[in-house]
Short mmCIF file of C-alpha atoms in Angstrom, two decimals:
data_model
loop_
_atom_site.label_atom_id
_atom_site.label_comp_id
_atom_site.label_asym_id
_atom_site.label_seq_id
_atom_site.Cartn_x
_atom_site.Cartn_y
_atom_site.Cartn_z
CA MET B 229 -14.66 106.98 -74.58
CA SER B 230 -13.80 105.45 -71.21
CA TYR B 231 -13.37 101.77 -69.24
CA ILE B 232 -17.16 101.21 -67.21
CA ASN B 233 -18.09 98.97 -65.11
CA LEU B 234 -20.33 96.82 -66.68
CA ARG B 235 -21.49 94.71 -63.76
CA GLY B 236 -18.11 93.65 -62.63
CA HIS B 237 -16.40 93.68 -66.17
CA PRO B 238 -14.30 96.87 -67.42
CA THR B 239 -16.26 97.34 -70.28
CA TRP B 240 -14.61 100.32 -73.58
CA SER B 241 -17.75 102.81 -74.04
CA VAL B 242 -18.10 105.76 -76.39
CA GLN B 243 -20.91 108.51 -76.43
CA TYR B 244 -21.81 111.17 -78.16
CA PRO B 245 -23.01 114.59 -78.15
CA ASN B 246 -26.50 114.28 -76.52
CA VAL B 247 -29.00 115.82 -79.51
CA GLY B 248 -32.11 113.62 -78.86
CA GLU B 249 -33.82 110.05 -77.92
CA PRO B 250 -30.48 107.57 -77.68
CA LEU B 251 -29.30 105.11 -79.75
CA LEU B 252 -26.91 102.31 -79.17
CA LEU B 253 -24.78 100.61 -82.12
CA LEU B 254 -23.62 97.03 -81.40
CA HIS B 255 -21.34 95.96 -83.77
CA GLY B 256 -20.06 92.60 -85.53
CA GLY B 257 -18.24 89.59 -84.83
CA LEU B 258 -14.82 89.82 -84.42
CA SER B 259 -15.67 93.52 -85.02
CA ALA B 260 -15.17 97.44 -82.74
CA THR B 261 -17.08 100.59 -82.38
CA GLU B 262 -14.37 102.14 -83.76
CA ASN B 263 -14.40 99.75 -86.98
CA PHE B 264 -18.06 100.80 -87.20
CA ASP B 265 -19.48 104.21 -86.25
CA PRO B 266 -17.39 106.14 -88.60
CA TYR B 267 -19.61 104.64 -91.41
CA ILE B 268 -22.65 105.08 -89.34
CA LEU B 269 -22.49 108.40 -87.63
CA PRO B 270 -22.57 110.81 -89.96
CA VAL B 271 -26.47 110.16 -90.97
CA VAL B 272 -27.40 109.67 -86.78
CA ALA B 273 -25.89 112.01 -84.36
CA ASP B 274 -27.44 114.92 -85.58
CA ARG B 275 -30.83 113.71 -83.97
CA PHE B 276 -29.92 111.19 -81.36
CA TYR B 277 -27.26 110.75 -78.63
CA VAL B 278 -25.09 107.69 -79.87
CA TYR B 279 -23.79 104.88 -78.08
CA GLY B 280 -21.63 102.10 -78.33
CA TYR B 281 -19.62 99.67 -76.57
CA ASP B 282 -17.71 96.97 -77.14
CA ARG B 283 -18.73 93.75 -75.95
CA SER B 284 -16.42 91.05 -74.48
CA ALA B 285 -13.13 89.87 -76.55
CA HIS B 286 -14.14 92.40 -78.71
CA GLY B 287 -11.96 95.42 -79.48
CA ARG B 288 -10.96 96.89 -75.97
CA THR B 289 -12.42 95.09 -74.40
CA GLY B 290 -11.36 91.81 -72.63
CA MET B 291 -12.48 88.08 -72.54
CA ARG B 292 -14.79 86.98 -70.13
CA ASN B 293 -16.19 83.55 -69.57
CA GLY B 294 -19.67 82.92 -71.89
CA TYR B 295 -18.38 85.49 -73.75
CA TYR B 296 -19.50 84.15 -77.61
CA HIS B 297 -22.60 82.60 -77.31
CA PHE B 298 -25.75 85.06 -78.68
CA ASP B 299 -27.49 84.49 -75.36
CA PHE B 300 -24.28 86.19 -73.14
CA GLN B 301 -23.84 88.67 -75.42
CA ARG B 302 -27.90 89.42 -75.93
CA ASP B 303 -27.86 90.10 -71.49
CA GLU B 304 -24.80 92.36 -71.57
CA ALA B 305 -26.57 94.23 -74.09
CA ILE B 306 -29.30 94.69 -71.70
CA ALA B 307 -27.40 95.18 -68.95
CA TYR B 308 -25.56 98.08 -70.43
CA ILE B 309 -29.06 99.44 -71.94
CA GLU B 310 -30.32 99.47 -67.97
CA ASP B 311 -26.98 100.85 -66.34
CA VAL B 312 -25.57 103.19 -68.99
CA ILE B 313 -28.29 104.14 -71.06
CA GLY B 314 -31.52 103.79 -68.40
CA GLU B 315 -34.72 104.55 -71.09
CA PRO B 316 -35.65 102.37 -74.16
CA THR B 317 -32.94 102.98 -77.11
CA HIS B 318 -32.95 102.49 -81.16
CA LEU B 319 -31.09 99.60 -81.68
CA PHE B 320 -28.75 99.88 -84.76
CA GLY B 321 -26.99 96.55 -85.09
CA HIS B 322 -24.35 95.27 -88.27
CA SER B 323 -24.24 91.28 -88.48
CA ASP B 324 -23.89 89.87 -85.03
CA GLY B 325 -24.46 93.22 -83.83
CA GLY B 326 -28.70 92.82 -85.79
CA ILE B 327 -28.85 89.07 -84.25
CA ILE B 328 -28.02 90.87 -80.80
CA ALA B 329 -30.75 94.19 -81.45
CA LEU B 330 -33.30 91.19 -82.39
CA LEU B 331 -32.51 89.10 -79.22
CA VAL B 332 -32.85 92.02 -77.20
CA ALA B 333 -36.53 93.15 -79.43
CA ILE B 334 -37.90 89.37 -77.95
CA ALA B 335 -36.51 89.21 -74.06
CA ARG B 336 -36.87 93.10 -73.39
CA PRO B 337 -39.53 94.63 -75.33
CA ASP B 338 -39.92 97.74 -73.20
CA LEU B 339 -36.29 98.55 -74.13
CA VAL B 340 -36.30 98.93 -77.74
CA LEU B 341 -37.62 102.00 -79.53
CA SER B 342 -36.53 99.81 -83.14
CA ILE B 343 -34.40 97.88 -85.27
CA ILE B 344 -32.27 98.53 -88.33
CA ALA B 345 -30.96 94.85 -88.66
CA THR B 346 -27.48 95.26 -91.62
CA GLY B 347 -26.45 92.43 -92.89
CA THR B 348 -28.00 90.10 -90.11
CA ASN B 349 -28.97 86.85 -90.36
CA TYR B 350 -31.72 85.05 -87.96
CA THR B 351 -30.70 81.56 -87.85
CA TRP B 352 -27.01 79.93 -87.83
CA ASP B 353 -28.51 77.77 -90.89
CA ALA B 354 -29.35 80.54 -93.75
CA GLY B 355 -26.96 79.25 -96.15
CA LEU B 356 -24.01 80.91 -94.31
CA ASN B 357 -20.56 80.47 -95.92
CA LEU B 358 -17.55 80.98 -93.48
CA GLY B 359 -15.09 79.83 -96.09
CA GLY B 360 -12.58 77.91 -95.54
CA GLU B 361 -9.34 77.69 -93.95
CA ILE B 362 -9.78 80.50 -90.79
CA VAL B 363 -6.65 82.71 -91.96
CA ILE B 364 -5.56 85.60 -89.15
CA SER B 365 -3.64 88.52 -90.83
CA ASP B 366 -0.53 90.43 -89.71
CA GLU B 367 -3.33 93.65 -89.46
CA ASP B 368 -5.97 91.69 -87.59
CA ARG B 369 -2.97 90.74 -85.17
CA ALA B 370 -1.15 94.42 -84.89
CA GLU B 371 -4.73 95.80 -84.58
CA PHE B 372 -5.32 93.38 -81.39
CA VAL B 373 -2.42 93.72 -80.09
CA GLU B 374 -2.65 97.74 -80.08
CA ARG B 375 -6.19 97.35 -78.44
CA SER B 376 -7.07 94.56 -76.44
CA PRO B 377 -6.44 93.89 -73.08
CA ASP B 378 -5.48 90.21 -73.60
CA SER B 379 -2.68 88.49 -74.58
CA PRO B 380 -1.67 88.33 -78.37
CA GLU B 381 -2.52 84.87 -77.96
CA SER B 382 -5.82 85.04 -77.34
CA LEU B 383 -6.60 86.62 -80.58
CA ASP B 384 -6.23 82.87 -82.19
CA LEU B 385 -8.73 81.57 -79.59
CA ILE B 386 -11.64 84.49 -79.66
CA ILE B 387 -11.60 83.64 -83.96
CA HIS B 388 -11.90 80.11 -83.49
CA LYS B 389 -14.83 80.18 -80.58
CA ALA B 390 -16.70 82.49 -83.03
CA TYR B 391 -17.01 80.09 -85.78
CA GLU B 392 -17.66 77.32 -83.86
CA VAL B 393 -20.36 79.64 -82.41
CA TRP B 394 -21.76 80.82 -86.11
CA ALA B 395 -22.31 76.88 -86.63
CA THR B 396 -24.62 76.74 -84.18
CA GLU B 397 -26.13 80.17 -83.34
CA PRO B 398 -28.42 81.89 -83.82
CA ASN B 399 -31.17 80.21 -83.52
CA ILE B 400 -34.74 81.74 -83.65
CA THR B 401 -37.58 81.31 -84.76
CA SER B 402 -40.69 82.77 -87.13
CA GLU B 403 -42.50 82.61 -83.55
CA GLU B 404 -39.98 84.94 -81.92
CA LEU B 405 -39.76 87.24 -84.59
CA ALA B 406 -43.56 88.04 -84.71
CA ARG B 407 -43.24 89.38 -81.21
CA ILE B 408 -41.18 92.46 -82.29
CA THR B 409 -43.65 94.91 -82.96
CA CYS B 410 -41.54 97.89 -83.33
CA PRO B 411 -40.11 99.15 -86.84
CA VAL B 412 -37.88 97.13 -88.08
CA LEU B 413 -35.26 98.20 -91.28
CA VAL B 414 -33.87 95.11 -92.66
CA LEU B 415 -30.80 95.86 -95.06
CA ASN B 416 -28.94 93.64 -96.76
CA GLY B 417 -26.49 94.20 -100.12
CA ASP B 418 -26.62 91.32 -102.45
CA ASP B 419 -23.31 89.26 -102.06
CA GLU B 420 -24.20 88.31 -98.05
CA PRO B 421 -22.54 85.70 -96.80
CA PHE B 422 -26.19 83.95 -96.72
CA SER B 423 -28.90 83.79 -98.93
CA PRO B 424 -31.23 86.32 -99.89
CA HIS B 425 -34.37 84.50 -99.45
CA HIS B 426 -32.91 84.20 -96.09
CA GLY B 427 -33.56 88.41 -95.55
CA VAL B 428 -36.17 87.86 -97.37
CA ASP B 429 -37.84 85.58 -94.54
CA LEU B 430 -36.65 87.59 -91.29
CA TYR B 431 -38.57 90.80 -92.63
CA GLN B 432 -41.81 88.84 -93.85
CA ALA B 433 -41.36 87.19 -90.44
CA LEU B 434 -41.64 90.97 -88.57
CA PRO B 435 -45.14 92.91 -88.02
CA ASN B 436 -43.67 96.34 -88.80
CA ALA B 437 -40.68 96.20 -91.28
CA ARG B 438 -39.53 97.49 -93.82
CA LEU B 439 -36.51 95.45 -96.47
CA ALA B 440 -33.82 97.40 -98.42
CA ILE B 441 -31.61 95.39 -100.47
CA ILE B 442 -28.82 97.07 -101.72
CA PRO B 443 -27.07 95.82 -105.35
CA GLY B 444 -23.42 95.55 -106.29
CA SER B 445 -23.11 94.68 -101.58
CA PRO B 446 -21.37 92.80 -100.16
CA HIS B 447 -21.72 92.13 -96.20
CA ALA B 448 -19.65 95.91 -95.31
CA THR B 449 -22.54 97.19 -97.38
CA HIS B 450 -22.13 100.65 -94.93
CA LYS B 451 -18.33 100.60 -95.71
CA VAL B 452 -18.56 99.41 -99.31
CA LYS B 453 -21.90 102.14 -100.73
CA PRO B 454 -22.79 104.64 -97.99
CA HIS B 455 -24.22 106.65 -100.61
CA LEU B 456 -27.12 104.19 -101.20
CA PHE B 457 -26.99 103.60 -97.24
CA LEU B 458 -26.98 106.25 -95.73
CA PRO B 459 -29.92 107.66 -97.53
CA ILE B 460 -32.32 104.57 -96.27
CA ILE B 461 -31.11 104.60 -93.04
CA ARG B 462 -32.14 108.98 -93.07
CA ASP B 463 -35.82 107.74 -94.49
CA PHE B 464 -35.78 105.04 -91.87
CA TYR B 465 -35.43 107.52 -89.06
CA ASP B 466 -37.75 109.94 -91.01
CA HIS B 467 -40.36 107.63 -91.46
CA PRO B 468 -40.26 104.43 -88.90
CA GLU B 469 -44.00 103.98 -89.62
CA ALA B 470 -44.50 104.48 -93.31
CA ARG B 471 -45.74 101.55 -95.36
CA GLU B 472 -48.18 104.30 -97.03
CA GLU B 473 -50.39 103.36 -99.53
CA PRO B 474 -49.35 106.12 -103.34
CA ASN B 475 -52.32 107.99 -104.53
CA LEU B 476 -53.44 106.89 -107.32
#
């Protein structure tokens, strides 16, 4: 775990022991790799060379111009794959991380082996419930101060900018999704902040996808229902191309 120079910007990067093909963890919005990876590592660390990084204005990586727009985050992910991983990789993204994974696969299919997209909307107008007034807890402020190289007051700017972007992005079309030919697992809880139909639409737009909806689970399915979440992940990686017909 250390800072790397990612095309001129100090970026917090994490690599785990090399035990197979590369897999890149893409954390959710207003989150960080260290919040995300403990829930995923148990099922991927024994079969992949796992990488992760904190995106600009997230976790231990500071802000820079344009940091929250999805095209910027897509290009940042592509730069990380090209410069750090150096070969095609599996992508595992939660929420905003799943959006970024889809955008990378559309722009650079040559860099993507498979995608798991959890709690992922592909358009902003997905019945998304962003809540009412933005409230920043003391715990969030303390965590930001402990991690971020930016000034403490930057947290308010970052969070308000995130909500501003979420009101108009992403804008991925079904035609663009149809160009993603790698295996994709769409994995949602049944109580996401967007319409359940949106997850089904995402699944149906992808030509090589599987769909799982975990009952009794909100947006952070990997935290709330790991006993259901992790076996589905394991099965996808065991059978990424599986759409088998049963023997009747």
